Coordinates of C-alpha atoms in Angstrom, one line a residue:
X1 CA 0.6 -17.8 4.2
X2 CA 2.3 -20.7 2.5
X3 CA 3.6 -24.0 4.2
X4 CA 7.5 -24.1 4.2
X5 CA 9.3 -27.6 4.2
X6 CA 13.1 -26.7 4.3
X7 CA 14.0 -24.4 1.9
X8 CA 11.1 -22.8 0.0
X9 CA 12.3 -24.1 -3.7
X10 CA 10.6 -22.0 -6.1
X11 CA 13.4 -22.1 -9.8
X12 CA 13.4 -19.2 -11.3
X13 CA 12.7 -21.4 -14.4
X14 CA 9.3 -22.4 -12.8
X15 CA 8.2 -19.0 -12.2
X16 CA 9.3 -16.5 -14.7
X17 CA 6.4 -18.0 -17.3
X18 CA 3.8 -16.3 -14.7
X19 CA 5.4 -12.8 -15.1
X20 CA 7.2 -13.1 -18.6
X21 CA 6.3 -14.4 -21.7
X22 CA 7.9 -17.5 -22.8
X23 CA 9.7 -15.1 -25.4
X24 CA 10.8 -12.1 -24.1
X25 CA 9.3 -8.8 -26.4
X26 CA 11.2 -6.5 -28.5
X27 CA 8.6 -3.6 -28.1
X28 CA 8.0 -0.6 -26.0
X29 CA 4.8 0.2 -24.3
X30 CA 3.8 3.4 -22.4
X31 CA 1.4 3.2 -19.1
X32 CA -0.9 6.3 -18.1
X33 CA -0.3 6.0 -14.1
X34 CA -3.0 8.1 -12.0
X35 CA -0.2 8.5 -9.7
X36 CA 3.7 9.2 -9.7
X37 CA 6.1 8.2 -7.2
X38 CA 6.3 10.7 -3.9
X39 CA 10.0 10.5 -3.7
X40 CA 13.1 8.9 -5.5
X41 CA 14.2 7.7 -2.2
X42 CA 13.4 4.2 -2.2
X43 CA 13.9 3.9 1.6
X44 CA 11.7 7.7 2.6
X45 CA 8.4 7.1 2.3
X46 CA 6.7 3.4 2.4
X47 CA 3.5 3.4 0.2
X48 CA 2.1 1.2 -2.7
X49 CA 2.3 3.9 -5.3
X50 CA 5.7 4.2 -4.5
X51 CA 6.8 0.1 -5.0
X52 CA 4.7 0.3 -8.2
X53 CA 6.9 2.7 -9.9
X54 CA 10.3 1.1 -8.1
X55 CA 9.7 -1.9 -9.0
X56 CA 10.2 -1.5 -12.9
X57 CA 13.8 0.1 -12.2
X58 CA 14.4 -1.1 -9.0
X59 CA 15.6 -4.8 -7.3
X60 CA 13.8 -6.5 -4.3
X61 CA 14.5 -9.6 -2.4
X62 CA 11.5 -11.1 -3.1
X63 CA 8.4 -9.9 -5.7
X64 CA 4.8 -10.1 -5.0
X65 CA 2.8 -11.7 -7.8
X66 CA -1.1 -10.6 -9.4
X67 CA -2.7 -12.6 -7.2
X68 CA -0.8 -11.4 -4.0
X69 CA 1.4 -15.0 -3.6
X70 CA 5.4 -14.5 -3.7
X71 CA 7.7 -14.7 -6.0
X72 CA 11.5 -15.3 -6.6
X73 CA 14.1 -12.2 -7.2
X74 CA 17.0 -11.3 -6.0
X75 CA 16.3 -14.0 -3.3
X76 CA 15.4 -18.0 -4.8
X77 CA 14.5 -19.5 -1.6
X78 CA 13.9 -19.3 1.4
X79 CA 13.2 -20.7 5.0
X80 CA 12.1 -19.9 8.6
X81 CA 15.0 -20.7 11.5
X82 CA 13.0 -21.5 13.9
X83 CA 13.0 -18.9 16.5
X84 CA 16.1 -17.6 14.9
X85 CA 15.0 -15.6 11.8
X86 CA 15.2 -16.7 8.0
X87 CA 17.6 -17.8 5.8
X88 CA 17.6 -17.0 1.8
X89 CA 19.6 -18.1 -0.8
X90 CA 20.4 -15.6 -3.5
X91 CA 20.8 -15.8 -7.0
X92 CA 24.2 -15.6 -8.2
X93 CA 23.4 -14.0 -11.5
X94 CA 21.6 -10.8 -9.9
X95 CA 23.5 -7.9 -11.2
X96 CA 23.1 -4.3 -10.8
X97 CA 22.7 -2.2 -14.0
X98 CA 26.5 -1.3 -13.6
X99 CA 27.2 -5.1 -13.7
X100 CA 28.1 -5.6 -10.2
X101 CA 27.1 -8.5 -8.3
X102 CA 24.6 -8.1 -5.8
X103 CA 25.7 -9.8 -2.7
X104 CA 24.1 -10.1 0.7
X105 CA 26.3 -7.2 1.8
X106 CA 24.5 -4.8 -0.5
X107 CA 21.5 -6.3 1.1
X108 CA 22.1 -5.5 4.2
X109 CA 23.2 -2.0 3.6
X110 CA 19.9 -1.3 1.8
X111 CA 18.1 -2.9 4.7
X112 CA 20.5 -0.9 7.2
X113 CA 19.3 2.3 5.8
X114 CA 15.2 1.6 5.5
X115 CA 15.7 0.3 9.4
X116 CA 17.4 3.9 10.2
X117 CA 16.4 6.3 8.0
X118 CA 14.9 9.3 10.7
X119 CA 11.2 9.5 9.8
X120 CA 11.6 6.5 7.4
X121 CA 8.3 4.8 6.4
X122 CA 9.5 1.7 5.9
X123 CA 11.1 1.5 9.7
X124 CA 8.4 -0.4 11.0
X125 CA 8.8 -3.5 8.5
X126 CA 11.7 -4.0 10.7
X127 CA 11.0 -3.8 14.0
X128 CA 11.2 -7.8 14.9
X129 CA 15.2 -7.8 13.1
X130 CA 17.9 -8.3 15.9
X131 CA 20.6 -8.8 12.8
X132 CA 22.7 -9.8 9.8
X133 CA 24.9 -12.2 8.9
X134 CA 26.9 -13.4 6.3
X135 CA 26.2 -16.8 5.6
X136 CA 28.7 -17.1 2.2
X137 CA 28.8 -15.3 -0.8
X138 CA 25.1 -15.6 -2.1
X139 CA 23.5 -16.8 1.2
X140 CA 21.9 -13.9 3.5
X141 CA 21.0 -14.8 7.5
X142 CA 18.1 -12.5 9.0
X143 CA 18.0 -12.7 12.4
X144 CA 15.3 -11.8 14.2
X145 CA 14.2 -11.3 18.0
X146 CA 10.8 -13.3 18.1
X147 CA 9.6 -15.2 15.3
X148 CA 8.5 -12.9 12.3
X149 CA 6.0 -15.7 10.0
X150 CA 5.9 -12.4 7.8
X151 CA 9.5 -11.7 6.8
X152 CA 9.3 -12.6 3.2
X153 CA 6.4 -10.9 2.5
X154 CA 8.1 -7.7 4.1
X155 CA 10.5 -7.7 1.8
X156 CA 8.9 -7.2 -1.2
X157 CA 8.4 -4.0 0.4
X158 CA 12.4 -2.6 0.5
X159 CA 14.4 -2.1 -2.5
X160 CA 18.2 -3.2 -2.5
X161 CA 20.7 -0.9 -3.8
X162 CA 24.3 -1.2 -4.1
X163 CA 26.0 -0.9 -0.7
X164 CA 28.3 1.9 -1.8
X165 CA 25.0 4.4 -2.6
X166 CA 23.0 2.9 0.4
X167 CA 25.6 3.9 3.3
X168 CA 26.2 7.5 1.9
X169 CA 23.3 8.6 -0.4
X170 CA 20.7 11.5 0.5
X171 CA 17.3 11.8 -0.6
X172 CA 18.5 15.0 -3.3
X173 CA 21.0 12.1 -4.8
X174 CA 18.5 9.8 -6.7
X175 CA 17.0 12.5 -8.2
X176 CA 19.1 12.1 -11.4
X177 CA 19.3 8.7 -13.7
X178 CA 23.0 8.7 -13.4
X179 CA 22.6 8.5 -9.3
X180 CA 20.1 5.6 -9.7
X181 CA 21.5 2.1 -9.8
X182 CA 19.0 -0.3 -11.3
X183 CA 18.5 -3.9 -9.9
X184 CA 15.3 -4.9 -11.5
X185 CA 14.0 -5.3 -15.2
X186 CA 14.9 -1.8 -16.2
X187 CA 17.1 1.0 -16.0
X188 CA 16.1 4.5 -16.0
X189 CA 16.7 7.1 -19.3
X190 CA 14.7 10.1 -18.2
X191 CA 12.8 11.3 -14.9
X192 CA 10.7 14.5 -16.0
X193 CA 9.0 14.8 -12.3
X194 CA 5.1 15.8 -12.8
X195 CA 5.8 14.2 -16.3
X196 CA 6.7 10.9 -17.0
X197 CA 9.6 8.5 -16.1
X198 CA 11.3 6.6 -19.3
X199 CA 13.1 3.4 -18.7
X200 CA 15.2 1.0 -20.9
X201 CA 16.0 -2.5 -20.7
X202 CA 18.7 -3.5 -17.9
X203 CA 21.4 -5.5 -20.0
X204 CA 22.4 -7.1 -16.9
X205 CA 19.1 -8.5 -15.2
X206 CA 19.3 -12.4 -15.1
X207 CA 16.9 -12.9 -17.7
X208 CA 15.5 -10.7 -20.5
X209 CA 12.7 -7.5 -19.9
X210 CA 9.6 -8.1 -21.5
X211 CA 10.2 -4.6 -23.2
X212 CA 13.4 -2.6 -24.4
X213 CA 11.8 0.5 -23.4
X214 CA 8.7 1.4 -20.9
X215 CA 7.4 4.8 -20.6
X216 CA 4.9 5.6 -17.5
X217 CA 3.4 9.0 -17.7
X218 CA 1.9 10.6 -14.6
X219 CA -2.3 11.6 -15.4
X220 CA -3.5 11.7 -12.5
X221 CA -7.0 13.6 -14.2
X222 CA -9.0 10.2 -14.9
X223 CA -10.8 11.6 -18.0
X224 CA -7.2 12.8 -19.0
X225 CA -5.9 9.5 -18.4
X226 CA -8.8 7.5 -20.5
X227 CA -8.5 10.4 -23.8
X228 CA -4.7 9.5 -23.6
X229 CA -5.6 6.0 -24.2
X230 CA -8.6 6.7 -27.1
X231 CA -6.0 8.9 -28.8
X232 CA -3.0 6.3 -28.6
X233 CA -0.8 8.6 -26.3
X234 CA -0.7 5.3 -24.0
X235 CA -1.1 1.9 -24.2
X236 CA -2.5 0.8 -21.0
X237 CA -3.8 3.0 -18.3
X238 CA -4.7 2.4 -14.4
X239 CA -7.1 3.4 -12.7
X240 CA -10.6 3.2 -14.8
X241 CA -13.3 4.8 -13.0
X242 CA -16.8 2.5 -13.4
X243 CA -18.2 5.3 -15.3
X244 CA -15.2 5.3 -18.3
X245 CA -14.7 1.5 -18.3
X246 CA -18.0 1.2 -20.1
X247 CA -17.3 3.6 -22.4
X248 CA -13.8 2.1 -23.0
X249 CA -15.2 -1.2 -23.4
X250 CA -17.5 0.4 -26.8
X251 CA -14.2 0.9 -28.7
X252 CA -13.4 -2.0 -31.1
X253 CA -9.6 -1.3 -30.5
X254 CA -10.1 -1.2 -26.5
X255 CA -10.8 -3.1 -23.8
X256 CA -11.1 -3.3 -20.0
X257 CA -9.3 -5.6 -17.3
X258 CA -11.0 -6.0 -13.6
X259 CA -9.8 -8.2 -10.9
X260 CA -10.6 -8.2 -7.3
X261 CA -8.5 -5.8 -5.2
X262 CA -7.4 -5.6 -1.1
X263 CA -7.2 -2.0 -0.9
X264 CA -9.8 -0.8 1.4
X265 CA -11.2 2.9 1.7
X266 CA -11.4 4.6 4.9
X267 CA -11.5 7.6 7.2
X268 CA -9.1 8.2 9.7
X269 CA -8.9 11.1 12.5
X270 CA -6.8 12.7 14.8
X271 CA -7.5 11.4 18.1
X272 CA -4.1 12.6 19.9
X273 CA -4.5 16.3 19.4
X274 CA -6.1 18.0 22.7
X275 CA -7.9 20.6 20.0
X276 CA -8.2 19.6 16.9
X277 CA -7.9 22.0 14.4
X278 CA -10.1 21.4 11.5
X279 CA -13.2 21.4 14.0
X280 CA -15.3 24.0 15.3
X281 CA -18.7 24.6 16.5
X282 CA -21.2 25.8 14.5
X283 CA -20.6 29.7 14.6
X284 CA -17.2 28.9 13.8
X285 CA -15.8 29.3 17.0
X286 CA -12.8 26.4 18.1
X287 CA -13.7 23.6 20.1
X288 CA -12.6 23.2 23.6
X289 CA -11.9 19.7 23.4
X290 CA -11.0 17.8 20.6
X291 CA -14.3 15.8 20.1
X292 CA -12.8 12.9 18.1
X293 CA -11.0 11.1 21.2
X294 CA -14.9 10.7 22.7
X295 CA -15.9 6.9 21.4
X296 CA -19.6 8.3 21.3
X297 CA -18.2 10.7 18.4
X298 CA -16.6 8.0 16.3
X299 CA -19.7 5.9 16.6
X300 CA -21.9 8.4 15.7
X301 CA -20.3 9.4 12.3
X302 CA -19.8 5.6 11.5
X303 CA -23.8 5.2 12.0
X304 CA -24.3 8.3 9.6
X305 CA -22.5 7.1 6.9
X306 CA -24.7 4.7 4.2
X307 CA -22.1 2.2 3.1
X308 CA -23.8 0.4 0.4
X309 CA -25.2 3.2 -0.8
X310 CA -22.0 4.4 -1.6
X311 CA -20.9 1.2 -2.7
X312 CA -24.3 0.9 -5.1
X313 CA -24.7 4.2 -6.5
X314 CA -21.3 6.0 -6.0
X315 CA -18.9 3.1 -6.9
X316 CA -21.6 1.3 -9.3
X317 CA -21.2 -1.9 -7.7
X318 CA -17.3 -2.2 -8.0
X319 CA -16.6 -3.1 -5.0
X320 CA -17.9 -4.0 -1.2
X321 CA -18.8 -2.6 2.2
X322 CA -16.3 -2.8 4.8
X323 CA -16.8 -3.6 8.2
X324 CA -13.3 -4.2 9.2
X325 CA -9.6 -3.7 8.3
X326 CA -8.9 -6.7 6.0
X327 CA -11.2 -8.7 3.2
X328 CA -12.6 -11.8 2.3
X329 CA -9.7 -14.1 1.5
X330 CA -7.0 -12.3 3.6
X331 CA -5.5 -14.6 6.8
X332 CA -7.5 -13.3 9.9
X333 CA -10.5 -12.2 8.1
X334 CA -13.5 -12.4 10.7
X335 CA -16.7 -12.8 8.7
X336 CA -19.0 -12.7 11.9
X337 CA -17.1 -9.5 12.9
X338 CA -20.5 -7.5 13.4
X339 CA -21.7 -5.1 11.0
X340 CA -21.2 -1.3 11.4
X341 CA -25.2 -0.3 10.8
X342 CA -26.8 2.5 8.8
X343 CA -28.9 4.4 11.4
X344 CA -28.7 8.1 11.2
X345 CA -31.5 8.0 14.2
X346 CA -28.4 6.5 16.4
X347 CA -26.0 9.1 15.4
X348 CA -28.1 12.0 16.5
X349 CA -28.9 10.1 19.9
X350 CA -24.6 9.5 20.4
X351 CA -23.9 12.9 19.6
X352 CA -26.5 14.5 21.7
X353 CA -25.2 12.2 24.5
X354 CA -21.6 13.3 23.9
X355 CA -22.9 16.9 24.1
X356 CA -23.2 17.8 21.0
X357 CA -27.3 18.2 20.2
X358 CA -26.8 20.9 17.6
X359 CA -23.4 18.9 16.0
X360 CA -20.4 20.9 15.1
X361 CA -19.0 21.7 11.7
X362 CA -15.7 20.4 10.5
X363 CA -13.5 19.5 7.5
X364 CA -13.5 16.7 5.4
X365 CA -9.8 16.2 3.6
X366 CA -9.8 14.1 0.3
X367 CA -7.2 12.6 -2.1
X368 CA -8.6 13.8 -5.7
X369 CA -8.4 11.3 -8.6
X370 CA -6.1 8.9 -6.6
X371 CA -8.9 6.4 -5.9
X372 CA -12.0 5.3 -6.9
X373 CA -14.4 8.5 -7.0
X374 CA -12.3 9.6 -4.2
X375 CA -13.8 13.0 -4.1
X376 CA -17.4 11.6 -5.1
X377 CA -17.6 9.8 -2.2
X378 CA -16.4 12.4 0.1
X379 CA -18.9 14.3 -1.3
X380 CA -21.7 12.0 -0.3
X381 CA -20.2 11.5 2.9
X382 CA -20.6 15.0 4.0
X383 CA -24.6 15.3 2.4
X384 CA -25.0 12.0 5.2
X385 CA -23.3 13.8 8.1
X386 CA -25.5 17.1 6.9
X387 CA -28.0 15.1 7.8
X388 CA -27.2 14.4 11.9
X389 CA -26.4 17.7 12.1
X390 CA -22.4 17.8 11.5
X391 CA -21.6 20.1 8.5
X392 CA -18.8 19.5 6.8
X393 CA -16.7 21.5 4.1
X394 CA -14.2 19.1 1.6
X395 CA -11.0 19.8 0.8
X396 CA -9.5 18.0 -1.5
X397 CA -5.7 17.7 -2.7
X398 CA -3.4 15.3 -5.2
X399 CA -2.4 12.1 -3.0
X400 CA 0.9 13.0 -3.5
X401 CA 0.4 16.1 -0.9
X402 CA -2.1 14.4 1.6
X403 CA 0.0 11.8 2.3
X404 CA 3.1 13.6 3.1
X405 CA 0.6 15.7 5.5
X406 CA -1.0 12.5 7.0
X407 CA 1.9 10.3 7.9
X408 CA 3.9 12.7 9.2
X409 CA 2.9 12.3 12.9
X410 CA 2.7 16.0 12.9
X411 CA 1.0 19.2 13.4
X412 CA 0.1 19.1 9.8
X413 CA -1.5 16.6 9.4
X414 CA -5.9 16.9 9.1
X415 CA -8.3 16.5 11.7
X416 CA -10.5 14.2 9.3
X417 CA -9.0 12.8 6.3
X418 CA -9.8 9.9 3.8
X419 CA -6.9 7.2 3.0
X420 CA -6.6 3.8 1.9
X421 CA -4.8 0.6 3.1
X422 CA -4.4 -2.6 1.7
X423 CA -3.2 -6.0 3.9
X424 CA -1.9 -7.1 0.6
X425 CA 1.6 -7.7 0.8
X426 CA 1.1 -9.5 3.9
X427 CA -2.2 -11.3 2.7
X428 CA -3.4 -11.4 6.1
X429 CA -5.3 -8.8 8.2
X430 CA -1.9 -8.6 10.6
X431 CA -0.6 -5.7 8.3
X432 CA -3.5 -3.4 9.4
X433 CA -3.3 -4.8 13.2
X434 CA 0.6 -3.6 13.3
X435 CA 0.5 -0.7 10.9
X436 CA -2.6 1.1 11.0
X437 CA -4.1 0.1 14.9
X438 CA -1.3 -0.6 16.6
X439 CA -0.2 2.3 18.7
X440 CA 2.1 4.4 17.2
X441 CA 6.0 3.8 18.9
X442 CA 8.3 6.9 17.4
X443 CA 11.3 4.6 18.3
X444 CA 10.4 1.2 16.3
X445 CA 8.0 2.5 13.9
X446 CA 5.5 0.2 15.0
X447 CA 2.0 2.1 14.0
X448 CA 3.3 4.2 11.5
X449 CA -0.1 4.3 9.3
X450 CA -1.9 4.7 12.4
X451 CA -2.0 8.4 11.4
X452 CA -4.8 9.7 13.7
X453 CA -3.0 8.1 16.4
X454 CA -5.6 6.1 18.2
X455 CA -4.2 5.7 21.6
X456 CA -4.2 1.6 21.2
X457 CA -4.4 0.0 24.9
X458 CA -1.5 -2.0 25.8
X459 CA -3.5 -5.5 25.9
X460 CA -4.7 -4.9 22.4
X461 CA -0.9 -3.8 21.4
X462 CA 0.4 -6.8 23.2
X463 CA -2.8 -9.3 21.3
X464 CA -1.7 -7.6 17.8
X465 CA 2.2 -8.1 18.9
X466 CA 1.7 -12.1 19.6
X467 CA -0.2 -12.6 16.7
X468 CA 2.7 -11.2 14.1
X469 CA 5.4 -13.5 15.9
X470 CA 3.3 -16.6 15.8
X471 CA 4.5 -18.9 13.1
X472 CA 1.3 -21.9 13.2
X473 CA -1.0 -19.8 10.8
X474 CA -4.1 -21.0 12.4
X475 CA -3.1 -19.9 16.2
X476 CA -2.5 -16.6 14.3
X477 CA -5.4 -15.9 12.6
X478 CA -7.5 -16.9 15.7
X479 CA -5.1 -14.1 17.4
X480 CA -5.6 -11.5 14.3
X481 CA -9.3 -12.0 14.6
X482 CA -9.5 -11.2 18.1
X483 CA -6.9 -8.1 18.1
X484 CA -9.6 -6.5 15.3
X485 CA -12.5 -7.2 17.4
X486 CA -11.2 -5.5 20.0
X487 CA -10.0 -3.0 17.6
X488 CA -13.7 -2.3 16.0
X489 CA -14.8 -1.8 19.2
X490 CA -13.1 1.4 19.6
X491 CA -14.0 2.7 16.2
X492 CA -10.3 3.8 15.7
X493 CA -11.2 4.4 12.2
X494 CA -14.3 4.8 10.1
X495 CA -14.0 2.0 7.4
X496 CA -16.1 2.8 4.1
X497 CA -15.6 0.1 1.5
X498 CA -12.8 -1.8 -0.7
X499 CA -12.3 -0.9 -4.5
X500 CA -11.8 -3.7 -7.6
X501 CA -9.0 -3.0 -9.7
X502 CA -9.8 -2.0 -13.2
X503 CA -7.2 -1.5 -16.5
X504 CA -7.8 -0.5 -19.4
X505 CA -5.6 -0.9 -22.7
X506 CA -5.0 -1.7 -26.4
X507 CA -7.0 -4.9 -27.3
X508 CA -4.0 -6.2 -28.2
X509 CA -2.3 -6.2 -24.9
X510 CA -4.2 -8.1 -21.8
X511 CA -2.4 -6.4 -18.3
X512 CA -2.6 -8.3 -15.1
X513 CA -4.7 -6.6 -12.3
X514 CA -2.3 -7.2 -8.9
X515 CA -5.1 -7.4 -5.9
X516 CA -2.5 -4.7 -5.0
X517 CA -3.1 -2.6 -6.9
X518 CA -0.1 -2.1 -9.0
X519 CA 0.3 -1.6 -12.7
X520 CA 3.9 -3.4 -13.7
X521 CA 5.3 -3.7 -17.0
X522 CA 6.4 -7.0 -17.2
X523 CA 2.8 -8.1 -16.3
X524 CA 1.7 -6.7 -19.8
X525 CA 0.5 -10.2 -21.8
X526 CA 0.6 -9.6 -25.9
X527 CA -1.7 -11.5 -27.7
X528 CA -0.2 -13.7 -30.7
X529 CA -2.9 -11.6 -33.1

């Protein structure tokens, strides 16, 4: 979390050499993308793939960099209030695609609609603002109810739409280009759902795109993906698994990109369910009881699961174990939190002890070529679990249908289920404390990852709470660190490991690996060859 002295004075001038080339391209480029948008809705359904593919076509307040640090947009500056909220300045040449002006009015209607959209993933961003004001014609008051040190990094989160679309539009109505308003770098041609998305340079955005046309193509099949760029199909592609980057990185014309990455692998479960319906015993009979809300249960599958095995052998290295919510670098990071141990002896002894000498059988649910040997590692995970006596079946399913299923707080969603977070656009471990392990609050939104609804106690809600309205960084991360302790305690979920971020393109091009995880156009570097 930066220092801010006054206004946070960060020129537009001084910045756009880190995302744009000095001299803006004349070109187009085409990305393979292992994942496509879930909805067209900027203001449904909060999730990282999403903001990836909005932000080419799409204007935010503020724009999260590579390396996870902020950036100006729509907004130039910025400042804390005190206990009062933020102020931000906006740029008076931000422009909609339709020429318009983008004023803090538009601002506030997109933000309106993200705070109140029923079932709205994004609610929970918001659940500190009190309200909006006016300040003049390009300067934006947020008020807030307790100090929120996280604001600006929120907000790279919510797209801003012109007010007019924002206080009447339906999901169904951004389905077509002609509905879509753009306020970032591009402007869309073509949406071909399942397909591809075609965009074209925004004549209005206050300086010029990198590119006059950017094509993303949806492949989510990895070996699909890496033919399409060996054959020329694409450009650039995300995703690489460890396997293909070292064949990718034989070709003369080829080469691969890796950078650290934030998004962490996991397993999450239903804890609120009474029965649980993905369980049974071992004749395939239901369960009485729903043996995930027993700690002993939790504990026992964590202690069955080899991490770096999976990391060593599975992942090939790329990446880490994970012991807790957030990684090395992130704000709040505890690196004396204890280790979660390898002991399969242990796991048998907890389930036994929990009543369950024999184990029980359930389902595993998996994305499929979404992440990292997703379906690998699920794979392995169920040969460990074999092995204490709980036998498991995997399912998997695209990302783009698990996730509807698992953040809908609903009877659909698994008993057992891989996912992924990442504390990036935060940069500190406080995004997993109020998302994913705070206790889930219908009304504010507050939880709204924790999908297996881990029934969080109210002093760890109200240590979690504190800690995202303290300003002094220090006091918070001391907070944050304590709030996952206590959190890891309870094994509310079953971390695994965290991925690096890999690219793959023409040797011509160099793309920047964001830590979160997103593949962006106008982070494409050409090389003067």
């Amino acid at each position: 979390m930066p220092r801010f002295h006054s206004f946070v004075r960060l020129s537009l001038l001084a910045w756009l050499p880190c995302m744009y080339s000095v001299q803006a391209l004349a070109a187009d480029v085409t990305i393979g993308m292992r994942a496509e948008q879930q909805s067209m809705d900027p203001h449904y359904l909060w999730g990282f793939t999403n903001s990836q593919n909005y932000y080419h076509f799409l204007g935010y307040m503020v724009r999260i960099q590579p390396d996870g640090s902020l950036a100006p947009s729509i907004a130039t500056e910025w400042s804390p209030e005190g206990d009062k909220g933020w102020l931000f300045k906006l740029n008076p040449n931000a422009r909609f695609s339709n020429g318009d002006p983008i004023t803090p009015e538009d601002v506030i209607a997109s933000y309106r609609r993200a705070m109140n959209y029923p079932g709205g993933g994004l609610r929970g961003l918001f659940a500190l603002i009190a309200d909006f004001e006016v300040v003049d014609p390009h300067t934006l008051r947020i008020v807030t109810k307790r100090p929120d040190p996280y604001m600006p990094y929120k907000l790279t989160q919510v797209a801003v739409i012109p007010k007019s679309i924002a206080e009447k539009a339906q999901g169904k109505d951004f389905l077509l280009p002609a509905d879509q308003v753009s306020g970032g770098p591009y402007e869309i041609v073509r949406y071909q759902p399942g397909a591809e998305l075609v965009l074209k340079a925004n004549p209005y955005y206050w300086e010029k795109p990198r590119w006059d046309h950017v094509t993303i193509k949806y492949i989510p099949n990895d070996s699909a993906r890496v033919a399409a760029l060996m054959t020329g199909a694409v450009d650039v592609i995300d995703g690489v698994q460890p396997d293909d980057a070292a064949e990718i990185d034989k070709k003369d014309n080829l080469h691969t990109v890796s950078g650290p990455g934030s998004r962490m692998i996991y397993f999450n479960m239903d804890q609120s369910r009474a029965i649980t319906p993905d369980v049974t015993d071992n004749d395939g009979k239901p369960l009485a009881k729903n043996p995930f809300q027993d700690l002993r249960i939790r504990q026992a599958i964590a202690y069955a699961i080899d991490r770096q095995g999976i990391v060593s052998h599975v992942m090939h290295g790329k990446g880490g174990v994970l012991t807790q919510m957030g990684v090395k670098g992130q704000g709040g990071y505890d690196p004396d939190m204890p280790k979660i141990p390898y002991d399969p002896d242990q796991s048998r002894k907890l389930l036994k002890e929990a009543g369950y000498p024999d184990g029980f059988r359930m389902k595993i649910t998996c994305p499929s070529g979404y992440l990292v040997n997703d379906s690998l590692i699920c794979q392995a995970v169920g040969q460990m679990l074999a092995r204490v006596g709980i036998k498991t079946a995997v399912d998997v399913m695209p990302w783009s249908v698990l996730v509807t299923r698992v953040t809908c707080h609903c009877d659909r969603r698994p008993s057992f289920f891989m996912a992924p977070w990442s504390n990036a656009y935060l940069g500190e471990v406080g995004a997993a404390l109020s998302n994913l392990l705070h206790s889930y609050d219908k009304k504010t939104g507050a939880g709204g990852w924790n999908q297996g609804e881990f029934p969080s106690t109210p002093e760890l809600d109200a240590l979690i709470d504190e800690a995202a309205t303290t300003i002094d960084a220090e006091k918070r991360h001391a907070l944050q660190k304590k709030a996952m302790r206590m959190a890891m305690a309870e094994m509310p979920v079953i971390p695994l490991h965290y991925q690096a971020v890999t690219l793959a393109s023409r040797k011509n091009l160099t793309p920047s690996p964001y830590t979160i995880e997103y593949t962006i156009a106008e982070s494409i570097n050409v090389s003067k060859e």
